[in-house]
């Protein structure tokens, strides 16, 4: 073991001690030892134990640990502290701009344990609310984390959207006259993307030679039927060579699940030969074109054979913004700015739903602020008519499942979004108790982000989706499809059951700034995979229908 490796161990021990808030004198001594070890002209492994203890910057305690490390390959105290630290917290040490003491605040005070959670908190303006963190630090952390994720190889769908047309247009440029088709997870509208995939009507040798001669591309993997390249823009691309005879077959195969594609092989009239397009193939087997977004199961084929392919919800079907935050809590913009941004998009209403008082980290609203906000909303509604702002709150679901205010306060809102934000490490039993009790609260209108997941960062607490959906059906509660690209929660895979139970879905952006209003698009795209139609989405109701729904919902409350 060389000096550099030994120094790294002591540097990590020092940082982890600071993160845990342990003895700062010892932490500094280990940091100083790491610095001294790096500068030594001789390797410690070549020195006798008594000589090591006499070196400048290395005390007796450090010398003992060096001996332990050289003899066993590890330091027990370092292993112990690593074991007691969440891996995501250790990973934060890779983020430029936040040292161990700031990480201590992030972990212990903000209760954030992964880089993804930290990025989400920054996007919600929460970091700058804590001592030692300002606007500049928050933005630097955002930039560093986004760069870090970019180089890890897996991306949120929304992060890949700007890159895909650039990659495709570049391929068309370097492969002139060659047919190219986008395929894979991106065209299927999955929540996360690890690579962009294309089918090229040319041979593998041509693909390999052309891209290896192109700056910014490196061959990562060469398989029998495809080649994987890394790119200078941080996303890998997988290319499938094809010819005129199998181009449509490969296009369908790689834009479908295995179950869907295998079911196609058994359809009457099936043949991949001589088709100029996928639409031509579907026509031959007696079906309308089935979009890649829903090519997930054999059952989809039968549904489309029994009835025309449904007209899925589209981004333009969104009529209002439900679930957004203002600078009254942790948003960046005023309520009026959020409303006017919605109006400019042609929307008819906005539901302002700032955080409730338990969300102290987000400057949640106490009762006096709620009364003040409601008076302000009344003034804005007179000013902005016929556009309407509805009074709402994102009420924390507390540990016992109750909501964050008395019934008297809850009754002053037009609607209530109930969400879990604290104590996320729960058993399924605990999570279900909290959620079911909140759903049964007569003031709960919408269940917010059902599992609390953050894609690529936090899996969410375990729940029985069917029992939650059943409870929402019994209590006339809508289920949010939180459209923030990091959430997309409820998972689209459970929406079909919700529709069977006649539970409304509500595609909501959870916007904390005016740009966030556009996130509804990502909710719509993932909802298409569940074959959701606008009739079953609450935020697709026009103003009149939405007001009617809210009024009738209030009438059915039972106490």
Coordinates of N, CA and C in Angstrom, one line a residue, residues 39-204:
X39 N 3.2 14.2 1.4 CA 4.4 14.9 1.1 C 5.7 14.1 1.4
X40 N 5.6 13.0 2.0 CA 6.8 12.2 2.5 C 7.6 11.7 1.3
X41 N 8.9 11.9 1.4 CA 9.8 11.4 0.3 C 10.0 9.9 0.3
X42 N 9.7 9.2 1.4 CA 9.9 7.8 1.5 C 8.5 7.1 1.7
X43 N 8.4 5.9 1.3 CA 7.1 5.1 1.5 C 7.0 4.7 3.0
X44 N 5.9 4.9 3.6 CA 5.7 4.4 5.0 C 5.9 2.9 5.1
X45 N 5.5 2.2 4.1 CA 5.6 0.7 4.2 C 7.1 0.3 4.3
X46 N 8.0 1.2 4.0 CA 9.5 0.8 4.1 C 10.1 1.2 5.5
X47 N 9.3 1.9 6.3 CA 9.8 2.4 7.6 C 9.4 1.6 8.8
X48 N 10.3 1.5 9.8 CA 9.9 0.8 11.0 C 8.8 1.6 11.8
X49 N 8.0 0.9 12.6 CA 6.9 1.5 13.3 C 7.3 2.7 14.1
X50 N 8.5 2.5 14.9 CA 8.9 3.6 15.8 C 9.3 4.9 15.0
X51 N 9.8 4.7 13.8 CA 10.2 5.8 12.9 C 8.9 6.6 12.5
X52 N 7.9 5.9 12.1 CA 6.6 6.5 11.6 C 6.0 7.4 12.7
X53 N 6.0 7.0 14.0 CA 5.5 7.8 15.1 C 6.2 9.1 15.3
X54 N 7.5 9.1 14.8 CA 8.3 10.3 15.1 C 8.2 11.3 13.9
X55 N 7.5 11.0 12.9 CA 7.4 11.9 11.7 C 6.5 13.1 12.0
X56 N 6.9 14.2 11.5 CA 6.2 15.5 11.7 C 4.7 15.3 11.1
X57 N 3.8 15.7 12.0 CA 2.4 15.7 11.5 C 1.7 14.4 11.8
X58 N 2.5 13.4 12.3 CA 1.9 12.1 12.6 C 2.1 11.8 14.1
X59 N 1.0 11.7 14.9 CA 1.0 11.4 16.3 C 1.0 9.9 16.6
X60 N 0.9 9.6 17.8 CA 0.9 8.2 18.2 C -0.3 7.5 17.8
X61 N -1.5 8.1 17.9 CA -2.8 7.5 17.5 C -2.8 7.3 16.0
X62 N -2.3 8.2 15.2 CA -2.3 8.1 13.8 C -1.3 7.0 13.4
X63 N -0.2 6.9 14.1 CA 0.9 5.9 13.8 C 0.3 4.5 14.0
X64 N -0.5 4.3 15.1 CA -1.1 3.0 15.4 C -2.0 2.6 14.2
X65 N -2.8 3.6 13.7 CA -3.7 3.3 12.6 C -3.0 3.0 11.3
X66 N -1.8 3.7 11.1 CA -1.0 3.4 9.9 C -0.5 2.0 10.0
X67 N 0.0 1.6 11.2 CA 0.4 0.2 11.4 C -0.7 -0.8 11.1
X68 N -1.9 -0.5 11.6 CA -3.0 -1.4 11.4 C -3.4 -1.5 9.9
X69 N -3.3 -0.4 9.3 CA -3.6 -0.4 7.8 C -2.6 -1.2 7.0
X70 N -1.3 -1.0 7.4 CA -0.3 -1.7 6.7 C -0.3 -3.2 6.9
X71 N -0.7 -3.6 8.1 CA -0.8 -5.0 8.5 C -2.0 -5.7 8.0
X72 N -3.2 -5.0 8.1 CA -4.5 -5.7 7.8 C -5.1 -5.2 6.5
X73 N -4.6 -4.1 6.0 CA -5.3 -3.5 4.8 C -6.5 -2.7 5.1
X74 N -6.8 -2.4 6.4 CA -7.9 -1.6 6.7 C -7.7 -0.9 8.1
X75 N -8.6 0.1 8.3 CA -8.6 0.8 9.6 C -10.0 0.5 10.2
X76 N -10.1 -0.2 11.3 CA -11.3 -0.6 11.9 C -12.3 0.6 12.1
X77 N -11.7 1.7 12.7 CA -12.6 2.9 13.0 C -13.1 3.5 11.7
X78 N -12.3 3.5 10.6 CA -12.8 4.0 9.3 C -13.9 3.1 8.8
X79 N -13.7 1.8 8.9 CA -14.8 0.8 8.4 C -16.1 1.0 9.2
X80 N -15.9 1.3 10.5 CA -17.1 1.5 11.4 C -17.9 2.7 11.0
X81 N -17.2 3.8 10.7 CA -17.9 5.1 10.4 C -18.5 5.0 9.0
X82 N -17.8 4.3 8.1 CA -18.4 4.1 6.8 C -19.7 3.3 6.8
X83 N -19.7 2.3 7.6 CA -20.8 1.4 7.8 C -22.0 2.2 8.4
X84 N -21.7 3.2 9.2 CA -22.8 4.0 9.8 C -23.2 5.2 9.0
X85 N -22.7 5.4 7.8 CA -23.0 6.5 7.0 C -23.7 6.1 5.7
X86 N -24.9 6.7 5.4 CA -25.6 6.3 4.2 C -24.6 6.5 3.0
X87 N -24.6 5.5 2.1 CA -23.8 5.7 0.9 C -23.9 7.0 0.1
X88 N -25.2 7.4 0.0 CA -25.4 8.7 -0.7 C -24.8 9.9 0.0
X89 N -24.7 9.8 1.3 CA -24.0 10.9 2.0 C -22.5 10.9 1.7
X90 N -21.9 9.7 1.7 CA -20.5 9.6 1.3 C -20.3 10.1 -0.1
X91 N -21.2 9.8 -1.0 CA -21.1 10.2 -2.4 C -21.1 11.7 -2.5
X92 N -21.8 12.4 -1.6 CA -21.8 13.9 -1.6 C -20.4 14.5 -1.6
X93 N -19.5 13.8 -1.1 CA -18.1 14.3 -1.1 C -17.6 14.5 -2.5
X94 N -18.2 14.0 -3.5 CA -17.8 14.2 -4.9 C -18.4 15.5 -5.4
X95 N -19.2 16.2 -4.6 CA -19.9 17.4 -5.1 C -19.1 18.7 -4.7
X96 N -18.5 19.3 -5.7 CA -17.7 20.5 -5.5 C -18.6 21.6 -4.9
X97 N -18.1 22.3 -3.9 CA -18.8 23.4 -3.3 C -19.4 23.1 -1.9
X98 N -19.5 21.8 -1.6 CA -20.0 21.5 -0.3 C -19.0 20.6 0.4
X99 N -18.4 21.0 1.5 CA -17.5 20.3 2.3 C -18.2 19.4 3.4
X100 N -17.4 18.7 4.2 CA -18.0 17.8 5.2 C -19.0 18.5 6.2
X101 N -18.6 19.7 6.6 CA -19.5 20.4 7.6 C -20.8 20.8 6.9
X102 N -20.8 21.2 5.7 CA -22.1 21.5 5.0 C -22.9 20.2 4.8
X103 N -22.1 19.1 4.5 CA -22.8 17.8 4.3 C -23.5 17.4 5.6
X104 N -22.8 17.7 6.7 CA -23.4 17.4 8.0 C -24.8 18.1 8.2
X105 N -24.8 19.4 7.8 CA -26.1 20.1 7.8 C -27.1 19.5 6.9
X106 N -26.7 19.1 5.7 CA -27.6 18.5 4.7 C -28.2 17.2 5.2
X107 N -27.4 16.4 5.8 CA -27.8 15.1 6.3 C -28.6 15.2 7.6
X108 N -28.0 15.9 8.6 CA -28.6 15.9 9.9 C -29.8 16.8 10.1
X109 N -29.7 18.0 9.4 CA -30.8 19.0 9.6 C -31.8 18.9 8.5
X110 N -31.4 18.7 7.2 CA -32.3 18.6 6.1 C -32.9 17.2 5.9
X111 N -32.2 16.2 6.5 CA -32.6 14.8 6.4 C -32.5 14.3 5.0
X112 N -31.5 14.8 4.3 CA -31.2 14.4 2.9 C -30.1 13.4 2.9
X113 N -30.3 12.3 2.2 CA -29.3 11.2 2.2 C -28.8 10.8 0.9
X114 N -29.2 11.4 -0.2 CA -28.7 11.1 -1.6 C -28.5 12.3 -2.4
X115 N -27.6 12.2 -3.4 CA -27.3 13.4 -4.2 C -28.6 13.8 -5.0
X116 N -29.4 12.8 -5.4 CA -30.6 13.1 -6.1 C -31.6 13.9 -5.3
X117 N -31.7 13.5 -4.0 CA -32.6 14.3 -3.1 C -32.0 15.7 -2.9
X118 N -30.7 15.8 -2.8 CA -30.1 17.1 -2.7 C -30.4 18.0 -3.9
X119 N -30.3 17.4 -5.1 CA -30.6 18.2 -6.3 C -32.0 18.7 -6.3
X120 N -32.9 17.8 -5.9 CA -34.4 18.1 -5.8 C -34.6 19.2 -4.8
X121 N -33.9 19.2 -3.7 CA -34.1 20.2 -2.7 C -33.6 21.6 -3.2
X122 N -32.5 21.5 -3.9 CA -31.9 22.8 -4.5 C -32.9 23.3 -5.5
X123 N -33.5 22.5 -6.3 CA -34.5 23.0 -7.3 C -35.7 23.6 -6.7
X124 N -36.0 23.2 -5.4 CA -37.1 23.7 -4.6 C -36.6 24.9 -3.7
X125 N -35.4 25.4 -3.9 CA -34.9 26.5 -3.2 C -34.7 26.2 -1.7
X126 N -34.5 25.0 -1.3 CA -34.5 24.7 0.1 C -33.1 24.9 0.7
X127 N -32.0 24.7 -0.1 CA -30.7 24.8 0.4 C -30.4 26.1 0.9
X128 N -30.8 27.2 0.2 CA -30.4 28.5 0.6 C -31.1 29.0 1.9
X129 N -32.0 28.2 2.4 CA -32.7 28.6 3.6 C -31.9 28.3 4.9
X130 N -30.8 27.5 4.7 CA -30.0 27.1 5.8 C -28.7 27.9 5.9
X131 N -28.3 28.1 7.2 CA -27.1 28.9 7.4 C -25.9 28.4 6.7
X132 N -25.1 29.2 6.1 CA -23.9 28.8 5.4 C -24.2 28.5 3.9
X133 N -25.4 28.5 3.5 CA -25.8 28.3 2.1 C -26.5 29.5 1.5
X134 N -26.0 30.0 0.4 CA -26.6 31.1 -0.3 C -27.1 30.7 -1.7
X135 N -27.6 31.7 -2.4 CA -28.1 31.5 -3.7 C -27.0 31.0 -4.7
X136 N -25.8 31.6 -4.5 CA -24.7 31.2 -5.4 C -24.3 29.7 -5.1
X137 N -24.2 29.4 -3.8 CA -23.8 28.0 -3.4 C -24.8 27.0 -4.0
X138 N -26.1 27.4 -3.8 CA -27.1 26.5 -4.3 C -27.0 26.2 -5.8
X139 N -26.8 27.3 -6.6 CA -26.7 27.1 -8.0 C -25.4 26.3 -8.4
X140 N -24.3 26.6 -7.6 CA -23.1 25.8 -7.9 C -23.3 24.3 -7.6
X141 N -24.1 24.0 -6.6 CA -24.4 22.6 -6.2 C -25.2 22.0 -7.4
X142 N -26.2 22.7 -7.8 CA -27.1 22.2 -8.9 C -26.2 21.9 -10.2
X143 N -25.3 22.8 -10.6 CA -24.5 22.6 -11.7 C -23.6 21.4 -11.6
X144 N -23.0 21.3 -10.4 CA -22.1 20.2 -10.2 C -22.8 18.8 -10.2
X145 N -23.9 18.8 -9.5 CA -24.7 17.5 -9.5 C -25.1 17.1 -10.9
X146 N -25.6 18.1 -11.6 CA -26.1 17.7 -13.0 C -25.0 17.2 -13.8
X147 N -23.8 17.9 -13.7 CA -22.6 17.4 -14.4 C -22.2 16.0 -14.0
X148 N -22.3 15.8 -12.6 CA -22.0 14.5 -12.1 C -22.9 13.4 -12.6
X149 N -24.2 13.7 -12.6 CA -25.1 12.7 -13.1 C -24.9 12.4 -14.6
X150 N -24.6 13.5 -15.3 CA -24.4 13.3 -16.8 C -23.3 12.3 -17.1
X151 N -22.3 12.3 -16.2 CA -21.2 11.4 -16.4 C -21.4 10.0 -15.8
X152 N -22.5 9.8 -15.1 CA -22.7 8.5 -14.5 C -23.4 7.6 -15.5
X153 N -24.0 8.1 -16.5 CA -24.6 7.3 -17.6 C -26.0 7.0 -17.6
X154 N -26.8 7.4 -16.5 CA -28.2 7.3 -16.6 C -28.9 8.6 -16.3
X155 N -30.0 8.9 -17.0 CA -30.5 10.2 -17.1 C -32.0 10.2 -16.9
X156 N -32.6 11.2 -16.4 CA -34.0 11.4 -16.4 C -34.4 11.7 -17.9
X157 N -35.6 11.2 -18.2 CA -36.1 11.4 -19.6 C -36.0 12.9 -20.0
X158 N -36.4 13.8 -19.1 CA -36.4 15.2 -19.4 C -35.0 15.7 -19.7
X159 N -34.0 15.1 -19.1 CA -32.6 15.6 -19.4 C -32.1 15.2 -20.8
X160 N -32.8 14.1 -21.3 CA -32.3 13.6 -22.7 C -33.1 14.3 -23.8
X161 N -34.2 14.9 -23.5 CA -35.1 15.5 -24.5 C -34.3 16.5 -25.4
X162 N -33.5 17.4 -24.8 CA -32.7 18.3 -25.7 C -31.6 17.6 -26.5
X163 N -31.1 16.5 -26.0 CA -30.0 15.8 -26.7 C -30.4 15.0 -27.9
X164 N -31.6 14.4 -27.8 CA -32.0 13.4 -28.8 C -32.0 14.0 -30.3
X165 N -32.7 15.1 -30.5 CA -32.7 15.7 -31.9 C -31.3 16.0 -32.4
X166 N -30.4 16.5 -31.5 CA -29.0 16.8 -31.8 C -28.3 15.6 -32.3
X167 N -28.5 14.5 -31.6 CA -27.8 13.2 -31.9 C -28.3 12.7 -33.3
X168 N -29.7 12.7 -33.4 CA -30.2 12.2 -34.6 C -29.8 13.0 -35.9
X169 N -29.8 14.3 -35.7 CA -29.5 15.2 -36.9 C -28.0 15.0 -37.2
X170 N -27.2 14.7 -36.2 CA -25.7 14.5 -36.4 C -25.5 13.2 -37.2
X171 N -26.3 12.1 -36.8 CA -26.2 10.9 -37.4 C -26.6 11.0 -38.9
X172 N -27.7 11.7 -39.1 CA -28.1 11.9 -40.5 C -27.1 12.7 -41.4
X173 N -26.3 13.5 -40.7 CA -25.3 14.3 -41.4 C -24.1 13.4 -41.7
X174 N -23.7 12.5 -40.8 CA -22.5 11.7 -41.1 C -22.8 10.4 -41.8
X175 N -24.1 10.1 -41.9 CA -24.6 8.9 -42.7 C -25.6 9.4 -43.7
X176 N -25.1 10.2 -44.7 CA -26.1 10.8 -45.7 C -26.8 9.8 -46.5
X177 N -28.0 9.9 -46.7 CA -28.8 9.0 -47.6 C -29.2 7.7 -47.0
X178 N -28.8 7.5 -45.7 CA -29.1 6.2 -45.0 C -30.3 6.4 -44.1
X179 N -31.2 5.4 -44.2 CA -32.4 5.5 -43.4 C -32.1 5.2 -41.9
X180 N -32.6 6.1 -41.0 CA -32.3 6.1 -39.6 C -33.6 6.2 -38.8
X181 N -33.8 5.3 -37.8 CA -35.0 5.4 -37.0 C -34.6 5.4 -35.5
X182 N -35.2 6.3 -34.8 CA -35.1 6.3 -33.3 C -35.8 5.1 -32.7
X183 N -35.3 4.4 -31.7 CA -35.9 3.3 -31.1 C -35.6 3.3 -29.6
X184 N -35.9 2.2 -29.0 CA -35.5 2.0 -27.6 C -36.4 2.7 -26.5
X185 N -35.8 2.9 -25.3 CA -36.6 3.4 -24.2 C -37.0 4.9 -24.4
X186 N -36.2 5.6 -25.2 CA -36.6 7.0 -25.3 C -37.9 7.1 -26.1
X187 N -38.0 6.4 -27.2 CA -39.2 6.5 -28.0 C -40.4 5.8 -27.3
X188 N -40.1 4.9 -26.4 CA -41.1 4.3 -25.6 C -41.5 5.2 -24.3
X189 N -40.9 6.3 -24.2 CA -41.2 7.3 -23.2 C -41.1 6.8 -21.7
X190 N -39.9 6.1 -21.5 CA -39.7 5.7 -20.2 C -39.2 6.8 -19.3
X191 N -39.3 6.6 -18.0 CA -39.0 7.7 -17.0 C -37.5 8.0 -17.0
X192 N -36.6 7.0 -17.2 CA -35.2 7.2 -17.1 C -34.6 6.5 -18.4
X193 N -33.5 7.1 -18.9 CA -32.9 6.7 -20.1 C -31.4 6.4 -19.9
X194 N -30.9 5.3 -20.2 CA -29.4 5.0 -20.1 C -28.7 5.2 -21.4
X195 N -29.4 5.1 -22.5 CA -28.8 5.3 -23.8 C -29.8 5.6 -24.9
X196 N -29.4 6.3 -25.9 CA -30.3 6.5 -27.0 C -30.0 5.4 -28.1
X197 N -31.0 4.9 -28.7 CA -30.9 3.8 -29.6 C -31.5 4.2 -31.0
X198 N -30.7 3.8 -32.0 CA -31.1 4.1 -33.4 C -30.9 2.8 -34.3
X199 N -31.7 2.7 -35.3 CA -31.5 1.7 -36.3 C -31.0 2.3 -37.6
X200 N -29.9 1.8 -38.1 CA -29.3 2.4 -39.3 C -29.3 1.4 -40.5
X201 N -29.8 1.8 -41.6 CA -29.8 0.9 -42.8 C -28.5 0.8 -43.5
X202 N -27.5 0.2 -42.8 CA -26.2 0.0 -43.3 C -25.5 -1.1 -42.5
X203 N -24.3 -1.5 -42.9 CA -23.7 -2.6 -42.2 C -22.9 -2.1 -41.0
X204 N -22.5 -3.1 -40.1 CA -21.8 -2.7 -38.8 C -20.5 -2.1 -39.1

